[in-house]
Amino acid sequence: MSSQADWEVMLTGNAPDLRSLCNAGLGTAYFRIWGGIDHMNDCPNDEYSFNSIFFDGEDDPNLVWQISYELLSLLNGASKLFSRGARELKIYKVLQGGKETDYQDAMLPLCLLGRPPISAYKWNDEMAAALGMSQRLALLILATENEDVYMLIKQFALNNSWSGYYRIMETIDSHARIKNINVNEDKKVRESFTFTANNFSVTKFDSRHGFKDKVKTSKMAVMSIDQAHDFIAGICKSYLEKAYPQYLKF
């Protein structure tokens, strides 16, 4: 039966970001990352890999590929929460015992990975290590077992468009009601966002009114997509801080 250490997922993507994670000085078993050094020539390189506690006890390469896709999706979503233009990390190869496995397409099952079989004490250590590296890794850990974090981070990973941002806002609203959380937001900015989103992502050119009528009735300032990201990311961070105050502070 394979252990976490038997697996290696080689990465492509944002090498400077991967280097910063490696240089953080801490590590988490949820996303153990290494690389950036050519030991033969004693110089830096841009080759990075990771493995995860979720690989422990697994011998099916396809399952490890799917877990890897999911973990990278969560990390990419967390990155896009902080920056709309964040470069995505992708799988280059998956090795088992140093041997390359066959490529597998992503299945995107859209469900929680759940907590691995570790004690509460060990889990706290892993969260502390993740926070020491990057809040994105803390979000990844929370998203493996908390539906609200999972849904928000996955939506940032899957769709950074007007319709995607509108769904994220609705998701925040829904979970905020469930947890009785008052999200910090500027009401006027929200009105501008919903006005622009409804025009660009819903009605588009299918309108009953002509150009002149639109000009007369549209008094609201139009948002850019980058401003929309900043607004949605802001209320998402506000929600997450209040839902998980013991772990998150943006």
mmCIF file of C-alpha atoms in Angstrom:
data_model
loop_
_atom_site.group_PDB
_atom_site.id
_atom_site.type_symbol
_atom_site.label_atom_id
_atom_site.label_comp_id
_atom_site.label_asym_id
_atom_site.label_seq_id
_atom_site.Cartn_x
_atom_site.Cartn_y
_atom_site.Cartn_z
ATOM 1 C CA MET A 1 0.000 0.000 0.000
ATOM 2 C CA SER A 2 1.440 3.361 -1.066
ATOM 3 C CA SER A 3 2.138 6.213 1.313
ATOM 4 C CA GLN A 4 2.065 9.967 0.760
ATOM 5 C CA ALA A 5 5.818 9.953 0.120
ATOM 6 C CA ASP A 6 5.459 7.455 -2.758
ATOM 7 C CA TRP A 7 3.616 10.009 -4.871
ATOM 8 C CA GLU A 8 4.925 13.100 -6.648
ATOM 9 C CA VAL A 9 2.754 15.548 -8.590
ATOM 10 C CA MET A 10 4.935 17.707 -10.833
ATOM 11 C CA LEU A 11 3.577 21.206 -11.422
ATOM 12 C CA THR A 12 3.536 23.886 -14.082
ATOM 13 C CA GLY A 13 2.391 27.461 -13.551
ATOM 14 C CA ASN A 14 3.527 30.382 -11.481
ATOM 15 C CA ALA A 15 7.117 29.506 -10.580
ATOM 16 C CA PRO A 16 7.767 32.650 -8.465
ATOM 17 C CA ASP A 17 4.643 31.913 -6.423
ATOM 18 C CA LEU A 18 5.696 28.284 -5.938
ATOM 19 C CA ARG A 19 9.149 29.458 -4.892
ATOM 20 C CA SER A 20 7.633 31.779 -2.280
ATOM 21 C CA LEU A 21 5.643 28.874 -0.838
ATOM 22 C CA CYS A 22 8.770 26.710 -0.696
ATOM 23 C CA ASN A 23 10.734 29.501 0.966
ATOM 24 C CA ALA A 24 8.092 30.072 3.671
ATOM 25 C CA GLY A 25 9.985 27.697 5.940
ATOM 26 C CA LEU A 26 6.987 25.610 7.000
ATOM 27 C CA GLY A 27 5.011 22.845 5.390
ATOM 28 C CA THR A 28 1.619 21.184 5.610
ATOM 29 C CA ALA A 29 0.865 17.546 4.854
ATOM 30 C CA TYR A 30 -2.278 18.687 3.036
ATOM 31 C CA PHE A 31 -0.127 20.280 0.325
ATOM 32 C CA ARG A 32 3.543 19.434 0.828
ATOM 33 C CA ILE A 33 5.511 21.323 -1.814
ATOM 34 C CA TRP A 34 9.187 21.113 -2.718
ATOM 35 C CA GLY A 35 11.582 21.925 -5.552
ATOM 36 C CA GLY A 36 13.160 24.966 -7.145
ATOM 37 C CA ILE A 37 16.704 23.601 -6.820
ATOM 38 C CA ASP A 38 18.864 21.835 -9.397
ATOM 39 C CA HIS A 39 21.022 19.760 -7.039
ATOM 40 C CA MET A 40 23.246 18.440 -9.830
ATOM 41 C CA ASN A 41 24.278 21.921 -10.996
ATOM 42 C CA ASP A 42 23.808 23.569 -7.574
ATOM 43 C CA CYS A 43 21.536 26.329 -8.888
ATOM 44 C CA PRO A 44 17.851 27.360 -8.798
ATOM 45 C CA ASN A 45 15.330 26.014 -11.305
ATOM 46 C CA ASP A 46 11.576 26.264 -11.846
ATOM 47 C CA GLU A 47 10.688 22.619 -11.209
ATOM 48 C CA TYR A 48 8.246 22.094 -8.346
ATOM 49 C CA SER A 49 6.228 19.160 -7.053
ATOM 50 C CA PHE A 50 3.765 18.383 -4.290
ATOM 51 C CA ASN A 51 2.108 15.483 -2.577
ATOM 52 C CA SER A 52 -0.677 15.275 -0.028
ATOM 53 C CA ILE A 53 -1.861 13.352 2.999
ATOM 54 C CA PHE A 54 -4.910 12.499 0.856
ATOM 55 C CA PHE A 55 -2.620 10.188 -1.198
ATOM 56 C CA ASP A 56 -1.745 8.118 1.864
ATOM 57 C CA GLY A 57 -2.847 4.504 1.434
ATOM 58 C CA GLU A 58 -3.879 4.987 -2.203
ATOM 59 C CA ASP A 59 -2.580 2.774 -5.020
ATOM 60 C CA ASP A 60 -4.938 3.888 -7.812
ATOM 61 C CA PRO A 61 -3.176 6.466 -10.042
ATOM 62 C CA ASN A 62 -6.483 7.748 -11.407
ATOM 63 C CA LEU A 63 -7.714 8.521 -7.896
ATOM 64 C CA VAL A 64 -4.483 10.386 -7.104
ATOM 65 C CA TRP A 65 -4.845 12.365 -10.337
ATOM 66 C CA GLN A 66 -8.416 13.332 -9.360
ATOM 67 C CA ILE A 67 -7.391 14.333 -5.825
ATOM 68 C CA SER A 68 -4.569 16.391 -7.326
ATOM 69 C CA TYR A 69 -6.963 18.168 -9.700
ATOM 70 C CA GLU A 70 -9.215 18.954 -6.755
ATOM 71 C CA LEU A 71 -6.437 20.282 -4.507
ATOM 72 C CA LEU A 72 -5.071 22.471 -7.302
ATOM 73 C CA SER A 73 -8.562 23.748 -8.072
ATOM 74 C CA LEU A 74 -8.973 24.814 -4.451
ATOM 75 C CA LEU A 75 -5.555 26.465 -4.367
ATOM 76 C CA ASN A 76 -6.183 28.213 -7.697
ATOM 77 C CA GLY A 77 -9.561 29.432 -6.454
ATOM 78 C CA ALA A 78 -7.958 30.798 -3.289
ATOM 79 C CA SER A 79 -5.342 32.553 -5.426
ATOM 80 C CA LYS A 80 -8.045 34.153 -7.586
ATOM 81 C CA LEU A 81 -9.798 35.385 -4.473
ATOM 82 C CA PHE A 82 -6.746 37.579 -3.910
ATOM 83 C CA SER A 83 -5.981 38.349 -7.568
ATOM 84 C CA ARG A 84 -8.295 37.947 -10.561
ATOM 85 C CA GLY A 85 -5.296 37.487 -12.847
ATOM 86 C CA ALA A 86 -3.557 34.846 -10.722
ATOM 87 C CA ARG A 87 -1.815 32.309 -12.920
ATOM 88 C CA GLU A 88 -3.202 28.816 -12.434
ATOM 89 C CA LEU A 89 -1.144 25.854 -11.290
ATOM 90 C CA LYS A 90 -1.536 22.717 -13.397
ATOM 91 C CA ILE A 91 -0.413 19.106 -13.296
ATOM 92 C CA TYR A 92 2.588 18.266 -15.481
ATOM 93 C CA LYS A 93 3.079 14.654 -14.445
ATOM 94 C CA VAL A 94 2.107 12.295 -11.629
ATOM 95 C CA LEU A 95 4.794 9.868 -10.480
ATOM 96 C CA GLN A 96 4.324 6.778 -8.320
ATOM 97 C CA GLY A 97 7.519 5.433 -6.815
ATOM 98 C CA GLY A 98 9.467 7.598 -9.261
ATOM 99 C CA LYS A 99 7.670 6.175 -12.321
ATOM 100 C CA GLU A 100 5.367 8.259 -14.495
ATOM 101 C CA THR A 101 1.695 7.259 -14.470
ATOM 102 C CA ASP A 102 -0.694 7.562 -17.408
ATOM 103 C CA TYR A 103 -2.393 10.914 -17.926
ATOM 104 C CA GLN A 104 -5.967 11.122 -16.621
ATOM 105 C CA ASP A 105 -8.636 13.687 -17.523
ATOM 106 C CA ALA A 106 -10.247 15.649 -14.708
ATOM 107 C CA MET A 107 -13.624 14.269 -13.618
ATOM 108 C CA LEU A 108 -14.593 17.237 -11.382
ATOM 109 C CA PRO A 109 -16.807 15.308 -8.940
ATOM 110 C CA LEU A 110 -17.660 18.517 -7.009
ATOM 111 C CA CYS A 111 -17.750 17.166 -3.479
ATOM 112 C CA LEU A 112 -15.787 17.593 -0.276
ATOM 113 C CA LEU A 113 -12.581 15.619 0.204
ATOM 114 C CA GLY A 114 -13.334 15.498 3.926
ATOM 115 C CA ARG A 115 -10.902 15.429 6.824
ATOM 116 C CA PRO A 116 -8.102 12.851 6.537
ATOM 117 C CA PRO A 117 -7.698 10.334 9.401
ATOM 118 C CA ILE A 118 -5.717 12.590 11.737
ATOM 119 C CA SER A 119 -6.295 13.721 15.310
ATOM 120 C CA ALA A 120 -7.681 17.128 16.224
ATOM 121 C CA TYR A 121 -4.234 17.986 17.645
ATOM 122 C CA LYS A 122 -2.542 17.079 14.338
ATOM 123 C CA TRP A 123 -5.178 19.011 12.395
ATOM 124 C CA ASN A 124 -4.446 22.140 14.450
ATOM 125 C CA ASP A 125 -0.738 21.705 13.705
ATOM 126 C CA GLU A 126 -1.481 21.439 9.989
ATOM 127 C CA MET A 127 -3.627 24.573 10.036
ATOM 128 C CA ALA A 128 -0.923 26.491 11.914
ATOM 129 C CA ALA A 129 1.662 25.362 9.365
ATOM 130 C CA ALA A 130 -0.607 26.375 6.489
ATOM 131 C CA LEU A 131 -1.199 29.827 7.969
ATOM 132 C CA GLY A 132 2.554 30.194 8.350
ATOM 133 C CA MET A 133 2.979 29.643 4.616
ATOM 134 C CA SER A 134 -0.050 31.329 3.047
ATOM 135 C CA GLN A 135 -3.693 32.009 3.875
ATOM 136 C CA ARG A 136 -4.485 30.305 0.581
ATOM 137 C CA LEU A 137 -3.358 26.996 2.069
ATOM 138 C CA ALA A 138 -5.502 27.611 5.128
ATOM 139 C CA LEU A 139 -8.470 28.172 2.802
ATOM 140 C CA LEU A 140 -7.596 24.937 0.982
ATOM 141 C CA ILE A 141 -7.698 23.004 4.272
ATOM 142 C CA LEU A 142 -11.001 24.579 5.324
ATOM 143 C CA ALA A 143 -12.481 23.921 1.873
ATOM 144 C CA THR A 144 -11.838 20.186 2.149
ATOM 145 C CA GLU A 145 -14.490 19.840 4.855
ATOM 146 C CA ASN A 146 -16.630 23.006 5.006
ATOM 147 C CA GLU A 147 -19.291 23.406 2.340
ATOM 148 C CA ASP A 148 -19.428 27.206 2.424
ATOM 149 C CA VAL A 149 -15.660 27.651 1.951
ATOM 150 C CA TYR A 150 -15.656 24.926 -0.700
ATOM 151 C CA MET A 151 -18.445 26.511 -2.741
ATOM 152 C CA LEU A 152 -16.896 29.978 -2.632
ATOM 153 C CA ILE A 153 -13.347 28.916 -3.476
ATOM 154 C CA LYS A 154 -14.488 26.521 -6.224
ATOM 155 C CA GLN A 155 -16.543 29.251 -7.864
ATOM 156 C CA PHE A 156 -13.542 31.589 -7.932
ATOM 157 C CA ALA A 157 -11.585 28.764 -9.578
ATOM 158 C CA LEU A 158 -14.207 27.911 -12.177
ATOM 159 C CA ASN A 159 -15.649 31.201 -13.392
ATOM 160 C CA ASN A 160 -14.311 34.752 -13.039
ATOM 161 C CA SER A 161 -17.037 36.350 -15.163
ATOM 162 C CA TRP A 162 -20.087 38.564 -14.475
ATOM 163 C CA SER A 163 -22.354 35.534 -14.123
ATOM 164 C CA GLY A 164 -19.759 33.767 -11.980
ATOM 165 C CA TYR A 165 -19.362 36.742 -9.647
ATOM 166 C CA TYR A 166 -23.125 37.089 -9.361
ATOM 167 C CA ARG A 167 -23.397 33.439 -8.284
ATOM 168 C CA ILE A 168 -20.651 33.980 -5.718
ATOM 169 C CA MET A 169 -22.596 36.943 -4.300
ATOM 170 C CA GLU A 170 -25.728 34.804 -4.056
ATOM 171 C CA THR A 171 -23.734 32.030 -2.369
ATOM 172 C CA ILE A 172 -22.353 34.499 0.181
ATOM 173 C CA ASP A 173 -25.841 35.885 0.829
ATOM 174 C CA SER A 174 -27.242 32.390 1.350
ATOM 175 C CA HIS A 175 -24.585 31.218 3.794
ATOM 176 C CA ALA A 176 -24.545 34.564 5.605
ATOM 177 C CA ARG A 177 -28.269 34.129 6.295
ATOM 178 C CA ILE A 178 -27.709 30.574 7.545
ATOM 179 C CA LYS A 179 -24.932 31.637 9.918
ATOM 180 C CA ASN A 180 -26.528 34.986 10.797
ATOM 181 C CA ILE A 181 -23.484 36.909 9.575
ATOM 182 C CA ASN A 182 -23.630 40.575 8.641
ATOM 183 C CA VAL A 183 -21.191 40.983 5.757
ATOM 184 C CA ASN A 184 -19.419 44.332 5.488
ATOM 185 C CA GLU A 185 -20.296 45.959 2.181
ATOM 186 C CA ASP A 186 -20.987 49.319 0.604
ATOM 187 C CA LYS A 187 -24.645 49.281 -0.457
ATOM 188 C CA LYS A 188 -24.038 51.709 -3.311
ATOM 189 C CA VAL A 189 -21.217 49.553 -4.658
ATOM 190 C CA ARG A 190 -23.484 46.507 -4.428
ATOM 191 C CA GLU A 191 -26.184 48.355 -6.385
ATOM 192 C CA SER A 192 -23.648 49.281 -9.045
ATOM 193 C CA PHE A 193 -22.459 45.683 -9.232
ATOM 194 C CA THR A 194 -25.934 44.167 -9.537
ATOM 195 C CA PHE A 195 -26.953 46.825 -12.079
ATOM 196 C CA THR A 196 -23.925 46.124 -14.263
ATOM 197 C CA ALA A 197 -24.037 42.352 -13.817
ATOM 198 C CA ASN A 198 -27.713 42.186 -14.725
ATOM 199 C CA ASN A 199 -27.125 44.267 -17.843
ATOM 200 C CA PHE A 200 -24.015 42.469 -19.085
ATOM 201 C CA SER A 201 -24.527 38.917 -17.925
ATOM 202 C CA VAL A 202 -28.313 38.562 -18.038
ATOM 203 C CA THR A 203 -30.063 40.901 -20.464
ATOM 204 C CA LYS A 204 -27.116 41.489 -22.841
ATOM 205 C CA PHE A 205 -28.679 42.687 -26.113
ATOM 206 C CA ASP A 206 -32.086 41.157 -25.431
ATOM 207 C CA SER A 207 -33.781 44.334 -24.236
ATOM 208 C CA ARG A 208 -37.227 45.834 -24.785
ATOM 209 C CA HIS A 209 -35.848 49.360 -24.599
ATOM 210 C CA GLY A 210 -33.845 51.275 -27.156
ATOM 211 C CA PHE A 211 -30.555 53.115 -26.634
ATOM 212 C CA LYS A 212 -32.128 56.490 -25.766
ATOM 213 C CA ASP A 213 -34.493 54.945 -23.241
ATOM 214 C CA LYS A 214 -31.585 53.121 -21.657
ATOM 215 C CA VAL A 215 -29.557 56.309 -21.315
ATOM 216 C CA LYS A 216 -32.499 58.119 -19.691
ATOM 217 C CA THR A 217 -33.211 55.351 -17.179
ATOM 218 C CA SER A 218 -29.664 54.172 -16.415
ATOM 219 C CA LYS A 219 -28.365 56.559 -13.771
ATOM 220 C CA MET A 220 -26.097 54.010 -12.101
ATOM 221 C CA ALA A 221 -22.330 54.019 -12.721
ATOM 222 C CA VAL A 222 -21.126 51.039 -14.739
ATOM 223 C CA MET A 223 -18.536 48.772 -13.109
ATOM 224 C CA SER A 224 -15.533 47.206 -14.785
ATOM 225 C CA ILE A 225 -14.990 43.469 -14.405
ATOM 226 C CA ASP A 226 -11.923 44.167 -12.254
ATOM 227 C CA GLN A 227 -13.992 46.379 -9.955
ATOM 228 C CA ALA A 228 -16.562 43.584 -9.796
ATOM 229 C CA HIS A 229 -13.840 41.165 -8.693
ATOM 230 C CA ASP A 230 -12.673 43.562 -5.992
ATOM 231 C CA PHE A 231 -16.216 43.964 -4.667
ATOM 232 C CA ILE A 232 -17.012 40.241 -4.649
ATOM 233 C CA ALA A 233 -13.608 39.317 -3.219
ATOM 234 C CA GLY A 234 -14.122 41.936 -0.516
ATOM 235 C CA ILE A 235 -17.477 40.624 0.663
ATOM 236 C CA CYS A 236 -16.195 37.053 0.392
ATOM 237 C CA LYS A 237 -13.259 37.885 2.692
ATOM 238 C CA SER A 238 -15.625 39.652 5.085
ATOM 239 C CA TYR A 239 -17.848 36.573 5.230
ATOM 240 C CA LEU A 240 -14.935 34.165 5.701
ATOM 241 C CA GLU A 241 -13.380 36.268 8.468
ATOM 242 C CA LYS A 242 -16.642 36.273 10.387
ATOM 243 C CA ALA A 243 -17.424 32.618 9.717
ATOM 244 C CA TYR A 244 -13.911 31.418 10.699
ATOM 245 C CA PRO A 245 -12.458 34.154 12.940
ATOM 246 C CA GLN A 246 -10.100 31.761 14.724
ATOM 247 C CA TYR A 247 -8.232 31.082 11.452
ATOM 248 C CA LEU A 248 -8.759 33.858 8.922
ATOM 249 C CA LYS A 249 -7.836 37.537 8.988
ATOM 250 C CA PHE A 250 -7.347 39.254 5.643
#
